[in-house]
């Protein structure tokens, strides 16, 4: 605890540093004709950051969004595409509103180099972008080299863990499978993008197999020793809905694959399947290697949670799945959207010479389908803890559904509609 | 008397400290955590209740009922428990003005 004198002194010091910082930031912004923020990656984190920076600055801050793809394809709901309940078109959205309604400058391209000291980015086509602050929301990249024989074989053994052509490919392979066939899914060790996602995929694919490919089996190979999210609810679905389809095998580490033969070698076992979905181990999107900072476990980015500014890389903020998460914080699209809002608010404060909001809150909601219409949720609320300097899940808050239901199936689709609008409309 | 006075001054100082520490955009930032489901600034994109323009007392009553478990819900009873009463009040007041 501060005594009164120290308290008054610290407030004074804070005010003084804020004023000095403010003058500097203002001079800088004026010299450049308005601050410029470059956002890299137009997913749940990046698109939200771009929109909210424009909205909350009333258009005063220039925002450029660099994205490789021309449209956004959502990972959430993509398991329904794999199961044939939805089409790829249903989860594909345009970036047009960000441009026309919010004034975000959209560059279709790829950032290949970042000079943190010069606050400069290089695009693959040679273009240079200068920034006052950068936001990287690069999602994940895969580490297929950790499983022998996997690298370069993503057409034969699709991951479908980045929505788009891979989603459609896995769908086609399932459709082409003969009734009575075997579909194998491999889950990497934690942490990976979307903890409940693989179990949801198993459920909705099992529903498809049960109704369209009678006699088929689904083998769920989990590197982890147990179901990683909504455990009781998924156990219920596996046992009550799909006991004749799904075989769940925990602690199944995939050592080697023969892609042509679709043969999977585990530690103590080998199996062959007709369709194989290997979700590879993952890490932060590789562009973060440009920041020149050490990654946690060589994979994830460490940030100051009040601003999501990267430790050791000033003026660069990282969001979403690429982060080394706070305790009990999932790698989810919903959470990336929430990160984006904390970062956008902090960036606008910092550009104005103020400290970031000292009491941010983020929350997560994640729905999983168990068939073509019923879903269940997990929710959590995370408040910033001053002492621990991280977000902590609020004790007694959050939780899961009592059971999967059609009502929550409706809510899951409504969630998608609203979160897509929150980031892109 | 002297002690009471000192305590009162400390309380005032404390209050001033909190006021100074609170971000001027705190209500906006807190309300933005609701937007994923309820729409940007509480304007729902469809299928979910819009929160924009709702009377703050009415919304506060609902939120407190979710928080206590009095009001049945699929998910809001779990979410409302993650926010303090002060935070919920700021959120309700923000949406009322949208």
XYZ file of C-alpha atoms in Angstrom:
523
model
C 0.000 0.000 0.000
C 1.161 3.517 -0.719
C 1.017 6.049 2.087
C -0.641 9.363 1.366
C 2.538 11.214 0.487
C 3.754 8.510 -1.863
C 0.277 8.340 -3.378
C 0.153 12.067 -4.128
C 3.718 11.924 -5.432
C 3.001 8.997 -7.747
C -0.091 10.697 -9.164
C 2.011 13.798 -9.793
C 4.689 11.759 -11.532
C 2.085 9.965 -13.613
C 0.552 13.264 -14.676
C 3.952 14.709 -15.557
C 4.992 11.713 -17.631
C 1.593 11.625 -19.319
C 1.898 15.309 -20.268
C 5.402 14.873 -21.671
C 4.346 11.787 -23.553
C 1.262 13.620 -24.803
C 3.236 16.515 -26.189
C 5.598 14.115 -27.926
C 2.802 12.002 -29.388
C 0.881 15.047 -30.602
C 3.955 16.558 -32.243
C 4.640 13.250 -33.894
C 1.090 12.799 -35.158
C 0.985 16.378 -36.483
C 4.265 15.912 -38.314
C 2.780 12.885 -40.035
C -0.666 14.371 -40.651
C -2.559 12.062 -38.232
C -1.414 8.854 -36.625
C -1.266 5.740 -38.775
C -1.938 2.235 -37.468
C -1.159 -0.751 -39.674
C -3.098 -3.926 -38.853
C -1.730 -7.200 -40.218
C -4.235 -10.022 -40.599
C -7.983 -9.608 -41.193
C -9.356 -12.359 -38.961
C -11.393 -12.093 -35.777
C -8.692 -9.985 -34.093
C -7.375 -7.826 -36.916
C -10.678 -6.905 -38.579
C -12.161 -5.949 -35.192
C -9.106 -3.845 -34.331
C -9.287 -2.019 -37.680
C -12.988 -1.198 -37.281
C -12.805 -0.168 -33.636
C -9.722 2.036 -34.158
C -11.652 3.952 -36.833
C -14.929 3.996 -34.886
C -13.470 5.026 -31.537
C -11.185 7.685 -33.051
C -14.085 9.094 -35.096
C -11.938 8.568 -38.159
C -8.999 10.601 -36.787
C -6.572 7.681 -36.884
C -5.603 6.325 -40.289
C -5.883 2.548 -40.406
C -4.425 0.227 -43.033
C -5.369 -3.449 -42.938
C -3.014 -5.848 -44.706
C -4.601 -9.204 -45.488
C -3.516 -11.968 -47.869
C -7.030 -13.100 -48.824
C -9.721 -11.093 -50.601
C -12.492 -12.346 -48.317
C -12.826 -13.503 -44.750
C -13.654 -17.161 -44.086
C -14.704 -18.006 -40.532
C -13.220 -20.913 -38.597
C -16.170 -20.926 -36.152
C -19.113 -22.634 -37.946
C -16.661 -24.237 -40.434
C -17.194 -27.651 -38.804
C -20.784 -27.419 -40.053
C -19.356 -27.073 -43.560
C -17.254 -30.205 -43.004
C -20.458 -31.967 -41.931
C -22.414 -30.659 -44.934
C -24.888 -28.665 -42.823
C -23.608 -25.331 -44.156
C -21.779 -24.241 -47.324
C -18.480 -22.391 -47.576
C -20.417 -19.368 -48.904
C -22.300 -19.194 -45.589
C -19.068 -18.559 -43.685
C -17.398 -16.282 -46.260
C -17.691 -12.520 -45.788
C -16.452 -9.412 -47.575
C -14.088 -6.721 -46.293
C -16.025 -4.071 -48.283
C -17.761 -2.486 -45.285
C -14.458 -1.921 -43.523
C -13.424 0.138 -46.523
C -16.654 1.902 -47.479
C -18.296 2.363 -44.082
C -15.311 2.680 -41.761
C -12.628 4.118 -44.046
C -10.092 1.369 -43.453
C -7.501 1.224 -46.229
C -7.327 -2.408 -47.278
C -4.184 -3.789 -48.845
C -4.355 -7.288 -50.285
C -0.864 -8.551 -49.726
C 1.581 -10.158 -47.370
C 3.939 -8.552 -44.875
C 7.363 -10.193 -45.158
C 9.540 -7.965 -42.954
C 9.085 -5.639 -39.977
C 11.672 -3.107 -38.798
C 10.594 -2.396 -35.219
C 13.130 0.404 -34.654
C 12.097 2.248 -37.831
C 8.403 1.380 -37.458
C 8.310 0.095 -40.980
C 6.915 -2.951 -42.773
C 7.842 -4.478 -46.075
C 5.276 -6.245 -48.244
C 6.007 -9.151 -50.581
C 5.483 -6.866 -53.594
C 8.169 -4.462 -52.309
C 5.802 -1.826 -50.896
C 6.897 -0.151 -47.651
C 4.391 0.835 -44.981
C 5.304 3.235 -42.158
C 3.346 3.087 -38.926
C 3.015 4.857 -35.604
C 1.664 1.653 -34.094
C 1.294 -1.807 -35.570
C -1.240 -4.500 -34.717
C -0.381 -8.066 -35.694
C -3.185 -10.597 -35.627
C -1.529 -13.398 -37.557
C -3.302 -16.373 -36.016
C -1.420 -19.631 -36.063
C 1.018 -21.397 -38.349
C 1.466 -25.161 -38.396
C 4.487 -27.240 -37.431
C 3.930 -30.281 -39.697
C 7.644 -31.147 -39.470
C 7.014 -32.392 -35.919
C 5.152 -35.396 -37.392
C 7.315 -37.413 -39.762
C 5.898 -37.601 -43.274
C 3.286 -34.871 -42.767
C 4.979 -31.799 -44.270
C 3.845 -31.096 -47.828
C 0.959 -33.562 -47.634
C -1.881 -31.305 -46.585
C -3.890 -32.196 -49.682
C -3.861 -35.902 -48.830
C -4.230 -35.340 -45.089
C -6.085 -32.028 -44.774
C -5.952 -30.039 -41.529
C -9.032 -27.905 -42.274
C -7.932 -25.836 -39.261
C -7.735 -22.622 -41.287
C -11.108 -22.157 -42.915
C -11.251 -21.961 -46.714
C -10.102 -24.407 -49.404
C -8.946 -26.896 -46.744
C -12.465 -26.956 -45.257
C -13.954 -27.688 -48.674
C -11.296 -30.356 -49.322
C -12.034 -32.277 -46.135
C -15.736 -32.050 -46.939
C -15.170 -33.541 -50.420
C -13.054 -36.369 -49.011
C -15.759 -37.260 -46.478
C -18.442 -37.151 -49.165
C -16.362 -39.470 -51.352
C -15.805 -42.009 -48.565
C -17.641 -45.322 -48.963
C -20.164 -46.274 -46.270
C -18.445 -48.443 -43.691
C -15.217 -46.449 -44.040
C -12.959 -45.075 -41.338
C -12.428 -41.372 -40.713
C -9.529 -40.496 -38.388
C -8.984 -37.119 -36.726
C -5.751 -36.276 -34.936
C -5.681 -33.588 -32.201
C -2.355 -31.927 -31.318
C -1.206 -31.248 -27.762
C -2.357 -28.084 -26.034
C -2.209 -25.198 -26.570
C -3.889 -25.192 -29.972
C -6.450 -22.971 -31.716
C -10.040 -23.536 -30.505
C -9.889 -26.093 -27.650
C -13.395 -27.588 -28.194
C -13.119 -27.486 -32.012
C -11.782 -31.014 -32.678
C -14.407 -32.622 -30.425
C -17.135 -30.596 -32.122
C -15.787 -31.743 -35.486
C -15.922 -35.356 -34.326
C -19.572 -34.949 -33.252
C -20.870 -33.209 -36.369
C -18.884 -35.498 -38.692
C -20.185 -38.531 -36.781
C -23.696 -37.219 -37.266
C -23.050 -36.983 -41.006
C -21.560 -40.484 -41.146
C -24.390 -41.949 -39.097
C -27.057 -40.454 -41.352
C -25.304 -40.699 -44.753
C -22.598 -43.360 -44.501
C -23.995 -46.128 -42.318
C -21.490 -48.470 -40.748
C -18.653 -45.900 -40.822
C -16.349 -45.298 -37.880
C -14.671 -42.163 -36.592
C -11.444 -42.597 -34.645
C -10.507 -39.548 -32.594
C -6.799 -39.627 -31.768
C -6.007 -37.135 -29.026
C -2.407 -36.296 -28.134
C -3.791 -34.984 -24.837
C -4.688 -37.303 -21.966
C -8.287 -36.095 -21.917
C -10.953 -33.984 -23.633
C -9.754 -30.377 -23.397
C -13.038 -28.444 -23.255
C -16.675 -29.127 -22.273
C -15.510 -32.592 -21.240
C -18.709 -33.858 -19.615
C -20.862 -32.578 -22.473
C -18.696 -34.130 -25.175
C -18.501 -37.412 -23.231
C -22.299 -37.435 -23.149
C -22.462 -36.818 -26.900
C -19.868 -39.504 -27.656
C -21.602 -42.062 -25.428
C -25.255 -41.274 -26.014
C -25.366 -40.108 -29.633
C -22.382 -41.776 -31.276
C -21.351 -44.828 -29.263
C -21.549 -46.879 -32.479
C -19.483 -44.355 -34.490
C -16.885 -42.504 -32.385
C -13.969 -44.223 -30.769
C -12.085 -41.748 -28.580
C -8.428 -42.592 -27.911
C -6.697 -40.222 -25.484
C -2.883 -40.004 -25.089
C -2.410 -40.912 -28.754
C 0.666 -39.110 -29.986
C 1.080 -39.275 -33.729
C 4.709 -40.114 -34.603
C 4.660 -40.730 -38.333
C 2.252 -40.732 -41.257
C 2.310 -42.436 -44.632
C 0.189 -39.969 -46.551
C -0.341 -42.107 -49.666
C -1.447 -45.149 -47.650
C -3.246 -42.961 -45.102
C -1.460 -44.916 -42.410
C -0.898 -43.413 -38.963
C 1.825 -44.576 -36.619
C 1.253 -43.844 -32.959
C 3.570 -44.657 -30.080
C 2.246 -48.190 -29.579
C -0.151 -48.665 -32.441
C -0.627 -48.284 -36.198
C -3.891 -47.741 -38.007
C -5.150 -47.089 -41.506
C -8.109 -44.918 -42.406
C -9.983 -43.838 -45.527
C -10.058 -40.137 -44.683
C -7.477 -38.598 -42.372
C -7.684 -35.161 -40.804
C -4.402 -34.330 -39.108
C -4.558 -31.126 -37.118
C -0.826 -30.402 -36.810
C 0.923 -28.882 -33.798
C 0.894 -25.103 -34.058
C 2.645 -21.868 -33.147
C 2.123 -18.111 -33.588
C 1.910 -16.983 -37.217
C 5.511 -16.780 -38.462
C 5.450 -13.028 -39.125
C 6.051 -12.519 -35.384
C 9.599 -13.847 -35.902
C 10.278 -10.466 -37.504
C 9.932 -8.767 -34.128
C 13.219 -10.170 -32.875
C 11.823 -11.095 -29.463
C 11.997 -14.521 -27.820
C 8.765 -16.509 -28.049
C 7.349 -18.391 -25.065
C 8.167 -22.098 -25.610
C 9.544 -20.927 -28.976
C 5.948 -20.622 -30.164
C 3.858 -17.857 -28.615
C 4.118 -14.085 -28.174
C 4.410 -12.498 -24.737
C 2.551 -9.199 -24.284
C 1.780 -6.571 -21.668
C -1.873 -7.347 -21.071
C -3.029 -3.738 -20.491
C -2.115 -2.784 -24.055
C -1.252 -6.103 -25.767
C 2.032 -4.430 -26.689
C 4.752 -7.009 -27.278
C 7.379 -7.244 -24.531
C 10.581 -6.054 -26.180
C 8.975 -4.721 -29.384
C 7.712 -1.181 -28.741
C 4.728 0.109 -30.747
C 3.784 -3.405 -31.882
C 0.643 -5.027 -30.475
C -0.225 -8.691 -31.013
C -3.713 -10.211 -30.679
C -5.499 -13.502 -30.726
C -4.301 -17.064 -31.164
C -0.661 -15.969 -31.594
C -0.417 -14.988 -27.912
C 0.932 -16.873 -24.967
C -2.413 -16.710 -23.214
C -3.320 -15.514 -19.748
C -4.376 -18.336 -17.375
C -7.552 -20.120 -18.564
C -7.798 -17.848 -21.609
C -8.730 -19.848 -24.725
C -7.417 -19.362 -28.252
C -10.748 -18.457 -29.818
C -12.129 -16.043 -32.393
C -14.351 -14.506 -29.734
C -11.341 -13.877 -27.501
C -9.341 -12.389 -30.397
C -12.202 -9.926 -30.951
C -12.017 -8.987 -27.257
C -8.222 -8.618 -27.407
C -8.713 -6.281 -30.373
C -10.939 -3.951 -28.361
C -8.490 -3.791 -25.442
C -5.664 -3.060 -27.881
C -7.682 -0.477 -29.859
C -8.604 1.414 -26.675
C -5.007 1.255 -25.422
C -3.562 2.420 -28.750
C -5.888 5.425 -28.907
C -4.946 6.348 -25.333
C -1.228 5.959 -26.070
C -1.492 8.022 -29.259
C -3.177 10.731 -27.190
C -0.424 10.581 -24.578
C -2.514 8.792 -21.948
C -1.930 5.538 -20.132
C -3.969 2.489 -21.261
C -7.197 1.736 -19.390
C -5.931 0.187 -16.124
C -9.028 -2.007 -15.605
C -9.820 -3.877 -18.838
C -12.175 -6.860 -18.965
C -12.444 -9.557 -21.626
C -14.892 -12.424 -21.921
C -15.301 -15.516 -24.031
C -18.269 -17.418 -25.378
C -17.833 -20.503 -27.468
C -20.613 -22.669 -28.850
C -20.052 -26.214 -30.106
C -22.515 -28.212 -32.186
C -23.072 -31.888 -31.405
C -25.220 -32.611 -34.480
C -26.887 -30.625 -37.277
C -28.833 -28.366 -34.925
C -27.977 -28.711 -31.234
C -25.165 -26.867 -29.515
C -23.710 -26.166 -26.099
C -21.496 -23.396 -24.764
C -18.574 -22.568 -22.536
C -18.279 -18.994 -21.232
C -15.753 -17.113 -19.092
C -15.054 -13.565 -17.907
C -11.495 -12.362 -17.285
C -10.632 -9.235 -15.270
C -7.182 -7.629 -15.253
C -5.301 -8.303 -12.027
C -2.971 -5.428 -11.087
C -0.743 -7.532 -8.865
C -0.276 -10.423 -11.289
C -0.295 -8.105 -14.347
C -2.450 -10.475 -16.315
C -6.099 -11.347 -16.897
C -7.612 -13.812 -14.453
C -10.896 -15.680 -14.877
C -13.387 -14.392 -12.300
C -14.075 -17.019 -9.688
C -17.708 -18.137 -9.655
C -18.377 -16.774 -13.137
C -18.604 -18.572 -16.454
C -19.389 -22.218 -17.023
C -20.895 -24.594 -19.521
C -24.406 -25.562 -20.664
C -26.309 -28.112 -18.624
C -26.933 -29.982 -21.886
C -26.729 -29.412 -25.634
C -29.993 -27.999 -26.997
C -31.676 -26.717 -30.145
C -32.111 -23.341 -28.457
C -28.356 -23.022 -28.054
C -27.936 -24.247 -31.619
C -29.932 -21.179 -32.657
C -27.868 -18.973 -30.333
C -24.663 -20.334 -31.857
C -25.737 -19.152 -35.321
C -26.935 -15.826 -33.910
C -23.570 -15.459 -32.169
C -21.827 -15.929 -35.534
C -24.067 -13.396 -37.251
C -23.442 -10.775 -34.568
C -19.720 -11.289 -34.117
C -19.202 -11.204 -37.892
C -21.117 -7.912 -37.965
C -19.111 -6.606 -34.993
C -15.876 -7.127 -36.897
C -16.869 -6.520 -40.514
C -20.171 -4.606 -40.810
C -12.912 14.304 15.952
C -9.453 14.758 14.555
C -9.346 11.082 13.552
C -12.737 11.313 11.851
C -11.588 14.373 9.925
C -8.387 12.643 8.824
C -10.379 9.590 7.776
C -12.748 11.783 5.799
C -9.852 13.476 4.028
C -8.323 10.108 3.223
C -11.665 8.915 1.870
C -11.899 11.982 -0.355
C -8.349 11.460 -1.522
C -9.140 7.820 -2.133
C -12.185 8.724 -4.162
C -10.177 11.256 -6.146
C -7.530 8.596 -6.725
C -10.089 6.166 -8.081
C -11.655 8.851 -10.240
C -8.243 9.690 -11.635
C -7.326 6.058 -12.175
C -10.566 5.272 -14.010
C -10.279 5.511 -17.756
C -12.594 8.162 -19.249
C -13.770 5.573 -21.784
C -14.268 2.759 -19.268
C -18.031 2.445 -19.872
C -17.503 2.286 -23.645
C -14.757 -0.322 -23.258
C -16.812 -2.493 -20.898
C -19.874 -2.312 -23.133
C -17.734 -3.395 -26.088
C -17.286 -6.790 -24.396
C -21.037 -7.390 -24.987
C -20.938 -6.544 -28.703
C -19.892 -9.999 -29.949
C -23.409 -11.274 -29.257
C -25.489 -8.101 -28.870
C -24.025 -6.060 -31.744
C -21.659 -3.106 -32.019
C -22.764 -0.454 -29.502
C -25.697 -2.705 -28.633
C -27.302 -2.608 -32.091
C -28.008 -6.281 -32.737
C -27.391 -7.660 -36.221
C -30.417 -9.904 -35.674
C -31.606 -12.785 -33.555
C -30.348 -11.328 -30.267
C -31.723 -8.574 -28.045
C -30.492 -5.086 -28.948
C -29.267 -3.308 -25.833
C -29.032 0.150 -27.405
C -31.500 2.620 -25.981
C -32.745 0.385 -23.201
C -33.653 2.190 -19.955
C -30.647 1.834 -17.641
C -32.669 0.886 -14.550
C -34.486 -1.836 -16.441
C -31.259 -3.271 -17.836
C -29.552 -3.014 -14.463
C -32.403 -4.909 -12.828
C -32.147 -7.666 -15.459
C -28.371 -7.906 -15.116
C -28.585 -8.117 -11.323
C -31.228 -10.831 -11.641
C -28.974 -12.778 -13.995
C -26.148 -12.272 -11.514
C -28.135 -13.596 -8.563
C -29.493 -16.477 -10.609
C -33.056 -15.234 -10.092
C -33.656 -14.832 -13.826
C -33.398 -18.042 -15.847
C -30.902 -17.993 -18.716
C -28.782 -20.273 -20.877
C -25.603 -18.221 -20.505
C -26.183 -14.713 -19.089
C -26.288 -15.913 -15.480
C -22.714 -17.165 -15.941
C -21.483 -14.039 -17.737
C -23.116 -11.463 -15.434
C -21.296 -12.958 -12.443
C -17.961 -11.990 -14.021
C -18.621 -8.256 -13.736
C -18.841 -6.071 -10.623
C -22.050 -4.217 -9.881
C -20.281 -0.933 -10.717
C -19.162 -2.315 -14.067
C -22.683 -3.522 -14.888
C -24.036 -0.064 -14.037
C -21.528 1.604 -16.381
C -22.512 -0.846 -19.133
C -26.242 -0.199 -18.620
C -25.703 3.570 -18.675
C -23.601 3.365 -21.831
C -26.171 1.342 -23.779
C -28.989 3.645 -22.667
C -27.266 6.483 -24.541
C -26.800 4.557 -27.804
